[in-house]
Short mmCIF file of C-alpha atoms in Angstrom, two decimals:
data_model
loop_
_atom_site.label_atom_id
_atom_site.label_comp_id
_atom_site.label_asym_id
_atom_site.label_seq_id
_atom_site.Cartn_x
_atom_site.Cartn_y
_atom_site.Cartn_z
CA UNK A 1 126.71 117.70 83.98
CA UNK A 2 126.02 114.21 82.70
CA UNK A 3 122.51 113.21 83.81
CA UNK A 4 122.25 109.91 81.97
CA UNK A 5 124.18 106.67 81.93
CA UNK A 6 124.67 104.37 78.95
CA UNK A 7 124.35 100.70 79.81
CA UNK A 8 125.00 99.24 76.37
CA UNK A 9 128.26 99.95 74.63
CA UNK A 10 126.95 98.82 71.25
CA UNK A 11 123.56 100.45 71.64
CA UNK A 12 120.14 99.14 72.55
CA UNK A 13 117.27 100.64 70.60
CA UNK A 14 113.52 100.43 70.73
CA UNK A 15 111.87 100.93 67.34
CA UNK A 16 108.87 103.06 68.20
CA UNK A 17 105.54 101.49 67.36
CA UNK A 18 107.01 98.05 66.62
CA UNK A 19 107.63 95.38 69.21
CA UNK A 20 111.18 94.80 68.09
CA UNK A 21 114.28 94.95 70.25
CA UNK A 22 117.95 94.73 69.46
CA UNK A 23 120.07 93.85 72.50
CA UNK A 24 123.77 94.14 73.11
CA UNK A 25 124.13 90.40 72.64
CA UNK A 26 121.21 88.70 70.90
CA UNK A 27 118.12 89.37 68.83
CA UNK A 28 114.66 88.71 70.31
CA UNK A 29 114.04 85.08 71.11
CA UNK A 30 111.36 82.91 72.65
CA UNK A 31 111.73 82.40 76.37
CA UNK A 32 111.71 79.08 78.16
CA UNK A 33 108.19 79.94 79.22
CA UNK A 34 106.97 78.55 75.89
CA UNK A 35 107.52 75.10 77.38
CA UNK A 36 106.14 75.91 80.81
CA UNK A 37 103.19 74.00 82.14
CA UNK A 38 100.72 75.11 84.76
CA UNK A 39 101.41 72.13 86.99
CA UNK A 40 103.20 74.33 89.52
CA UNK A 41 100.35 76.83 89.49
CA UNK A 42 97.79 74.08 90.09
CA UNK A 43 99.64 73.10 93.24
CA UNK A 44 99.13 76.54 94.79
CA UNK A 45 96.53 76.68 97.54
CA UNK A 46 94.24 79.68 97.00
CA UNK A 47 90.86 80.85 98.36
CA UNK A 48 87.72 79.63 96.59
CA UNK A 49 87.16 81.29 93.24
CA UNK A 50 90.84 82.04 92.62
CA UNK A 51 93.14 80.27 90.21
CA UNK A 52 96.75 80.63 89.12
CA UNK A 53 98.72 80.12 85.94
CA UNK A 54 102.39 80.25 85.01
CA UNK A 55 103.08 83.05 82.55
CA UNK A 56 106.88 82.66 82.43
CA UNK A 57 109.60 80.52 83.94
CA UNK A 58 113.36 79.82 83.96
CA UNK A 59 114.07 83.55 84.02
CA UNK A 60 116.79 83.67 86.67
CA UNK A 61 117.06 85.25 90.12
CA UNK A 62 113.89 87.35 90.07
CA UNK A 63 113.22 90.12 92.59
CA UNK A 64 110.45 92.72 92.26
CA UNK A 65 108.32 93.24 89.17
CA UNK A 66 106.01 95.80 87.55
CA UNK A 67 103.24 95.39 84.97
CA UNK A 68 102.43 98.03 82.37
CA UNK A 69 99.00 98.95 80.97
CA UNK A 70 99.28 96.37 78.17
CA UNK A 71 100.09 93.49 80.51
CA UNK A 72 103.81 93.45 79.69
CA UNK A 73 106.08 92.70 82.63
CA UNK A 74 109.31 94.31 83.77
CA UNK A 75 111.16 92.21 86.35
CA UNK A 76 114.36 92.98 88.24
CA UNK A 77 117.13 90.44 88.68
CA UNK A 78 119.40 90.09 91.71
CA UNK A 79 122.01 88.47 89.48
CA UNK A 80 122.71 89.39 85.89
CA UNK A 81 121.42 87.05 83.22
CA UNK A 82 123.26 87.27 79.90
CA UNK A 83 124.65 90.54 81.18
CA UNK A 84 121.22 92.05 81.86
CA UNK A 85 119.61 93.23 85.11
CA UNK A 86 116.03 93.89 83.90
CA UNK A 87 113.88 91.61 81.78
CA UNK A 88 110.97 92.82 79.65
CA UNK A 89 108.35 90.14 78.95
CA UNK A 90 105.52 90.30 76.46
CA UNK A 91 102.64 88.02 75.45
CA UNK A 92 102.61 88.80 71.73
CA UNK A 93 100.08 86.13 70.71
CA UNK A 94 97.78 86.74 73.71
CA UNK A 95 97.69 83.10 74.81
CA UNK A 96 98.45 83.83 78.45
CA UNK A 97 102.18 83.03 78.18
CA UNK A 98 105.00 85.54 77.91
CA UNK A 99 106.50 84.38 74.63
CA UNK A 100 109.02 87.17 74.00
CA UNK A 101 111.73 88.49 76.28
CA UNK A 102 114.52 91.02 76.13
CA UNK A 103 117.00 92.25 78.68
CA UNK A 104 118.67 95.56 79.38
CA UNK A 105 120.82 97.37 81.98
CA UNK A 106 124.02 95.92 83.42
CA UNK A 107 123.25 96.27 87.13
CA UNK A 108 121.51 93.77 89.44
CA UNK A 109 119.09 94.94 92.12
CA UNK A 110 115.61 94.65 93.59
CA UNK A 111 113.29 97.63 93.21
CA UNK A 112 111.19 98.38 90.13
CA UNK A 113 108.08 100.55 89.71
CA UNK A 114 105.98 102.16 86.97
CA UNK A 115 104.40 105.57 87.53
CA UNK A 116 103.38 108.46 85.26
CA UNK A 117 104.67 106.69 82.15
CA UNK A 118 108.11 106.18 83.65
CA UNK A 119 109.96 103.07 84.79
CA UNK A 120 111.95 103.35 88.03
CA UNK A 121 114.59 100.74 88.81
CA UNK A 122 117.13 100.33 91.60
CA UNK A 123 120.57 98.84 91.77
CA UNK A 124 122.14 97.97 95.11
CA UNK A 125 123.49 101.52 95.40
CA UNK A 126 121.22 103.80 93.34
CA UNK A 127 117.96 104.44 91.50
CA UNK A 128 117.45 105.00 87.75
CA UNK A 129 114.56 106.09 85.54
CA UNK A 130 113.48 105.31 81.97
CA UNK A 131 110.85 107.04 79.85
CA UNK A 132 107.99 104.86 78.56
CA UNK A 133 105.99 105.36 75.38
CA UNK A 134 102.19 105.28 75.13
CA UNK A 135 102.26 101.46 75.15
CA UNK A 136 104.24 101.36 78.40
CA UNK A 137 107.49 100.25 76.75
CA UNK A 138 110.89 101.80 77.36
CA UNK A 139 111.70 104.22 74.58
CA UNK A 140 115.48 104.07 74.90
CA UNK A 141 116.97 101.32 77.04
CA UNK A 142 120.53 102.40 76.30
CA UNK A 143 120.33 105.37 78.64
CA UNK A 144 118.89 105.92 82.08
CA UNK A 145 118.44 109.05 84.15
CA UNK A 146 120.39 108.75 87.38
CA UNK A 147 118.09 109.83 90.20
CA UNK A 148 120.09 108.55 93.19
CA UNK A 149 123.64 107.26 93.56
CA UNK A 150 126.20 106.47 96.24
CA UNK A 151 123.97 104.53 98.67
CA UNK A 152 125.66 102.11 101.06
CA UNK A 153 126.25 98.64 99.62
CA UNK A 154 128.37 96.22 101.63
CA UNK A 155 126.88 93.04 100.19
CA UNK A 156 124.62 92.00 103.05
CA UNK A 157 120.98 93.14 103.15
CA UNK A 158 121.76 95.56 100.34
CA UNK A 159 118.44 95.52 98.44
CA UNK A 160 117.21 99.03 97.67
CA UNK A 161 113.43 98.59 97.44
CA UNK A 162 111.53 101.66 96.28
CA UNK A 163 108.10 103.27 96.49
CA UNK A 164 106.56 106.43 95.03
CA UNK A 165 103.89 108.77 96.35
CA UNK A 166 101.69 111.18 94.38
CA UNK A 167 103.71 114.28 95.27
CA UNK A 168 106.92 113.56 93.34
CA UNK A 169 108.66 111.78 96.19
CA UNK A 170 110.75 108.63 95.91
CA UNK A 171 111.26 106.44 98.99
CA UNK A 172 114.30 104.17 99.15
CA UNK A 173 114.77 101.46 101.78
CA UNK A 174 118.38 100.96 102.88
CA UNK A 175 119.03 97.86 104.99
CA UNK A 176 121.76 97.46 107.57
CA UNK A 177 124.71 95.18 106.85
CA UNK A 178 125.19 94.85 110.64
CA UNK A 179 122.68 92.93 112.74
CA UNK A 180 122.90 94.63 116.11
CA UNK A 181 125.32 97.63 116.18
CA UNK A 182 127.68 96.48 118.96
CA UNK A 183 131.23 97.11 120.05
CA UNK A 184 133.99 94.49 120.13
CA UNK A 185 132.73 93.17 123.45
CA UNK A 186 129.20 92.69 122.14
CA UNK A 187 127.68 95.62 124.00
CA UNK A 188 125.12 97.74 122.20
CA UNK A 189 126.31 101.14 121.06
CA UNK A 190 124.10 104.03 122.06
CA UNK A 191 123.56 106.62 119.34
CA UNK A 192 124.28 103.91 116.78
CA UNK A 193 126.11 105.52 113.87
CA UNK A 194 124.81 102.90 111.44
CA UNK A 195 121.50 104.72 111.51
CA UNK A 196 123.09 107.67 109.72
CA UNK A 197 123.20 105.75 106.44
CA UNK A 198 121.39 102.39 106.81
CA UNK A 199 118.51 100.83 108.73
CA UNK A 200 115.78 103.14 107.50
CA UNK A 201 113.94 104.93 104.71
CA UNK A 202 115.31 107.90 102.77
CA UNK A 203 113.12 110.26 100.73
CA UNK A 204 114.31 111.75 97.44
CA UNK A 205 112.66 113.89 94.78
CA UNK A 206 111.63 112.56 91.38
CA UNK A 207 112.28 116.03 89.96
CA UNK A 208 116.04 116.02 90.60
CA UNK A 209 118.90 114.02 89.11
CA UNK A 210 122.15 112.80 90.65
CA UNK A 211 120.94 112.91 94.24
CA UNK A 212 122.83 111.40 97.18
CA UNK A 213 122.39 111.21 100.94
CA UNK A 214 123.11 114.95 101.16
CA UNK A 215 120.07 115.73 99.00
CA UNK A 216 117.71 113.44 100.85
CA UNK A 217 115.34 113.52 103.79
CA UNK A 218 116.02 110.82 106.38
CA UNK A 219 112.35 109.88 106.44
CA UNK A 220 112.31 107.04 109.01
CA UNK A 221 114.81 105.02 111.00
CA UNK A 222 114.99 102.03 113.32
CA UNK A 223 114.16 99.55 110.53
CA UNK A 224 116.86 96.90 110.20
CA UNK A 225 116.12 95.80 106.66
CA UNK A 226 113.03 96.80 104.70
CA UNK A 227 112.49 94.93 101.43
CA UNK A 228 108.67 95.16 101.28
CA UNK A 229 107.09 98.59 101.17
CA UNK A 230 104.25 100.40 99.38
CA UNK A 231 102.53 103.77 99.32
CA UNK A 232 98.90 103.68 100.50
CA UNK A 233 96.76 106.01 98.39
CA UNK A 234 93.92 105.94 100.93
CA UNK A 235 95.95 107.05 103.94
CA UNK A 236 98.52 108.96 101.87
CA UNK A 237 101.25 107.28 103.87
CA UNK A 238 104.07 104.79 103.48
CA UNK A 239 103.79 101.27 104.90
CA UNK A 240 106.81 99.00 105.38
CA UNK A 241 107.35 95.38 106.38
CA UNK A 242 110.94 95.02 107.63
CA UNK A 243 112.93 91.90 108.38
CA UNK A 244 113.27 91.30 112.10
CA UNK A 245 116.54 90.50 113.83
CA UNK A 246 117.71 87.03 114.78
CA UNK A 247 120.24 85.29 117.02
CA UNK A 248 118.62 85.79 120.41
CA UNK A 249 119.23 82.24 121.67
CA UNK A 250 122.58 81.89 119.92
CA UNK A 251 124.04 85.06 121.42
CA UNK A 252 122.21 85.03 124.76
CA UNK A 253 121.56 81.39 125.76
CA UNK A 254 120.94 82.34 129.38
CA UNK A 255 118.14 84.74 128.48
CA UNK A 256 116.32 82.93 125.67
CA UNK A 257 115.14 79.37 125.10
CA UNK A 258 115.26 77.47 121.83
CA UNK A 259 111.49 77.95 121.51
CA UNK A 260 111.89 81.70 121.92
CA UNK A 261 114.52 81.65 119.19
CA UNK A 262 111.84 80.22 116.90
CA UNK A 263 109.15 82.71 117.86
CA UNK A 264 111.01 86.00 118.49
CA UNK A 265 110.95 88.67 117.36
CA UNK A 266 107.78 89.17 115.32
CA UNK A 267 107.82 90.27 111.72
CA UNK A 268 106.00 93.59 111.63
CA UNK A 269 104.04 96.03 109.48
CA UNK A 270 104.43 99.76 110.17
CA UNK A 271 102.70 102.88 108.92
CA UNK A 272 105.36 105.59 108.68
CA UNK A 273 105.34 109.35 108.78
CA UNK A 274 108.24 111.77 108.55
CA UNK A 275 110.52 111.20 111.54
CA UNK A 276 109.21 107.75 112.50
CA UNK A 277 111.53 105.55 114.56
CA UNK A 278 110.73 101.83 114.91
CA UNK A 279 113.51 101.30 117.42
CA UNK A 280 116.09 99.01 115.82
CA UNK A 281 118.71 98.17 117.09
CA UNK A 282 117.63 99.19 120.58
CA UNK A 283 114.38 97.22 120.75
CA UNK A 284 112.49 94.41 119.05
CA UNK A 285 108.76 93.65 118.99
CA UNK A 286 107.44 90.73 121.08
CA UNK A 287 104.15 89.40 119.61
CA UNK A 288 103.16 87.70 122.87
CA UNK A 289 103.80 90.62 125.21
CA UNK A 290 102.61 93.05 122.51
CA UNK A 291 105.42 95.42 123.37
CA UNK A 292 108.73 96.79 122.19
CA UNK A 293 111.29 94.87 124.27
CA UNK A 294 114.75 96.19 125.10
CA UNK A 295 117.34 94.31 123.02
CA UNK A 296 119.71 92.16 125.11
CA UNK A 297 122.74 94.06 123.74
CA UNK A 298 121.29 97.12 125.46
CA UNK A 299 120.61 95.51 128.83
CA UNK A 300 117.32 93.78 128.04
CA UNK A 301 116.35 90.53 129.72
CA UNK A 302 113.57 89.46 127.39
CA UNK A 303 110.94 91.17 129.55
CA UNK A 304 112.02 94.78 130.00
CA UNK A 305 109.93 96.99 127.70
CA UNK A 306 109.96 100.54 126.43
CA UNK A 307 106.57 102.15 126.04
CA UNK A 308 105.70 105.00 123.69
CA UNK A 309 109.28 105.88 122.72
CA UNK A 310 109.28 103.92 119.49
CA UNK A 311 106.71 103.29 116.80
CA UNK A 312 104.35 100.37 117.36
CA UNK A 313 103.43 98.09 114.43
CA UNK A 314 99.93 98.09 112.97
CA UNK A 315 100.18 94.32 112.46
CA UNK A 316 102.59 91.53 113.33
CA UNK A 317 103.40 88.08 111.95
CA UNK A 318 105.34 84.99 113.08
CA UNK A 319 109.11 85.30 113.37
CA UNK A 320 111.50 84.63 110.49
CA UNK A 321 108.90 84.75 107.69
CA UNK A 322 111.03 87.40 105.93
CA UNK A 323 108.65 89.85 104.20
CA UNK A 324 110.17 90.68 100.81
CA UNK A 325 107.47 92.64 98.99
CA UNK A 326 104.03 94.11 99.55
CA UNK A 327 101.29 96.00 97.75
CA UNK A 328 97.94 97.57 98.49
CA UNK A 329 95.32 96.10 96.20
CA UNK A 330 93.45 98.73 94.17
CA UNK A 331 91.98 96.56 91.42
CA UNK A 332 88.39 95.56 90.73
CA UNK A 333 88.84 91.89 89.81
CA UNK A 334 88.95 90.52 93.36
CA UNK A 335 86.04 90.50 95.85
CA UNK A 336 85.39 93.64 97.87
CA UNK A 337 87.17 92.34 101.01
CA UNK A 338 90.49 92.69 99.21
CA UNK A 339 89.99 96.30 98.15
CA UNK A 340 92.73 98.51 99.63
CA UNK A 341 94.04 95.60 101.71
CA UNK A 342 97.71 94.64 101.87
CA UNK A 343 99.28 91.60 100.20
CA UNK A 344 102.65 90.67 101.69
CA UNK A 345 105.10 88.20 100.15
CA UNK A 346 106.94 86.09 102.73
CA UNK A 347 110.24 84.68 101.53
CA UNK A 348 111.11 82.66 104.65
CA UNK A 349 109.44 80.19 106.96
CA UNK A 350 108.15 80.07 110.52
CA UNK A 351 109.29 77.03 112.47
CA UNK A 352 106.57 77.49 115.06
CA UNK A 353 103.85 77.83 112.41
CA UNK A 354 105.34 75.23 110.05
CA UNK A 355 104.43 77.56 107.22
CA UNK A 356 106.39 79.72 104.83
CA UNK A 357 107.11 80.80 101.27
CA UNK A 358 103.63 82.26 100.96
CA UNK A 359 101.60 85.36 100.16
CA UNK A 360 99.59 86.74 103.06
CA UNK A 361 96.71 89.20 103.11
CA UNK A 362 95.88 91.85 105.71
CA UNK A 363 92.35 93.31 105.40
CA UNK A 364 92.12 97.09 105.75
CA UNK A 365 89.19 99.40 106.48
CA UNK A 366 89.52 103.17 106.44
CA UNK A 367 93.27 102.87 106.16
CA UNK A 368 93.78 100.57 109.15
CA UNK A 369 94.04 96.78 109.51
CA UNK A 370 90.51 95.55 110.18
CA UNK A 371 91.09 91.92 111.07
CA UNK A 372 93.68 89.17 111.49
CA UNK A 373 96.05 88.42 108.65
CA UNK A 374 95.41 85.31 106.58
CA UNK A 375 97.29 83.11 104.16
CA UNK A 376 96.22 83.99 100.62
CA UNK A 377 98.52 81.90 98.40
CA UNK A 378 100.32 78.87 99.83
CA UNK A 379 102.36 75.82 98.80
CA UNK A 380 104.83 77.59 96.53
CA UNK A 381 107.51 75.37 98.08
CA UNK A 382 105.53 72.20 97.36
CA UNK A 383 106.59 70.55 100.63
CA UNK A 384 105.12 69.96 104.07
CA UNK A 385 107.19 72.19 106.36
CA UNK A 386 106.35 70.01 109.35
CA UNK A 387 107.90 67.00 107.58
CA UNK A 388 109.85 68.41 104.61
CA UNK A 389 110.90 65.96 101.92
CA UNK A 390 112.61 66.79 98.68
CA UNK A 391 113.79 70.17 97.38
CA UNK A 392 111.68 73.30 97.56
CA UNK A 393 110.07 74.06 94.21
CA UNK A 394 109.37 77.80 94.31
CA UNK A 395 110.01 80.71 96.64
CA UNK A 396 107.86 83.85 96.22
CA UNK A 397 109.79 87.10 96.11
CA UNK A 398 107.94 89.94 94.35
CA UNK A 399 104.33 90.94 93.75
CA UNK A 400 102.64 93.34 91.33
CA UNK A 401 99.12 94.21 90.19
CA UNK A 402 98.10 94.11 86.57
CA UNK A 403 95.89 96.69 84.89
CA UNK A 404 93.05 94.13 84.91
CA UNK A 405 93.36 93.59 88.67
CA UNK A 406 95.21 90.27 88.49
CA UNK A 407 98.20 89.66 90.76
CA UNK A 408 101.62 88.58 89.52
CA UNK A 409 104.06 86.82 91.86
CA UNK A 410 107.74 86.35 91.02
CA UNK A 411 109.69 83.33 92.28
CA UNK A 412 113.45 83.61 92.74
CA UNK A 413 114.21 79.90 92.99
CA UNK A 414 113.29 78.84 89.45
CA UNK A 415 112.60 82.22 87.89
CA UNK A 416 108.86 81.63 87.55
CA UNK A 417 106.11 84.25 87.34
CA UNK A 418 102.63 83.24 88.49
CA UNK A 419 99.44 85.10 87.59
CA UNK A 420 96.55 84.90 90.07
CA UNK A 421 93.03 85.73 88.91
CA UNK A 422 89.50 85.50 90.30
CA UNK A 423 86.55 83.90 88.50
CA UNK A 424 84.11 83.46 91.38
CA UNK A 425 81.12 85.44 92.55
CA UNK A 426 82.30 88.80 93.89
CA UNK A 427 79.26 89.00 96.13
#
């Protein structure tokens, strides 16, 4: 049985011990980040004591990213750039800019993680793994172990974000390509068959190759489209931030006002366990009533609720903010309030809040949210959402923690990577 896949017909070799790459197409070259300025970083609005810098830009359609022990960055692309789906970035002269880049793999996607000296990467239909050397660099980029294949990909909401626990389990989020699961007349289908293969989280083993749905555990369902998720090492549980549904006013103008269309449903944060069901497509979460409300396709009127049948969120956020990545902060660089709290990257905007394209923070204590969420990094877009003028400049997409405790944020509009550090008094 073939357990590896070759992504480079002409070969793609890492010379062990030397930072030298030979790609399918070009030799190593300086990235456009050599000419990047920190003007965009200076426009970010951060808490006192924090600052940001641009470490790379003009990289393409960036998704999630991972940082190795040496500060090198692996970033996933949603669209191939020069035929490559993963970029490796390195700061060879240690000046704070990623001055060397190389690409490998021929599949686009979203998820990427580093754990136990291995790099995990997802396409829109599977998950692959690469062995790293002692410096955290891929030993052989020409081949990848195929961990998972054959996942549903119909083009819409097809990101396969991934997370890993400490017991050799791999969690894959599979979004639904259908918004509401209805019949031709627009009535909600009970026992929605979509939930058999999309709209949830599937658990796989990191000790097996060539897995498919038949080898997996259907870990959680009722989650329309999860792009942001992370394993919490304090609670030993998986947290997810799914995209909420839309179209309430458009499809049901007699039940919902234009203002409700702006504010419903909430974006949510869930703590999952095996068998969790968050209720999609049957319910949505109303942040004002603080309840799971029956979806109108299933006979709901905007007020009818269902108590205790479906999982309740541990936190909620304004509608349409579109959470696209999250992480629990475990570093020591930031002040104590951030320890073990959750950073969430929002890729959309709230019309009612007139905010968006930001990184939020949820404080945690003893594994539970301990206070209201707050905006941590703002003004990526560079416009006033209440009175927008001109094009948006940046749109945050992915977030990762460096070995030193710094945060890295990937932007998918201009292909920029920001590094956020803290220089203030931790007390």
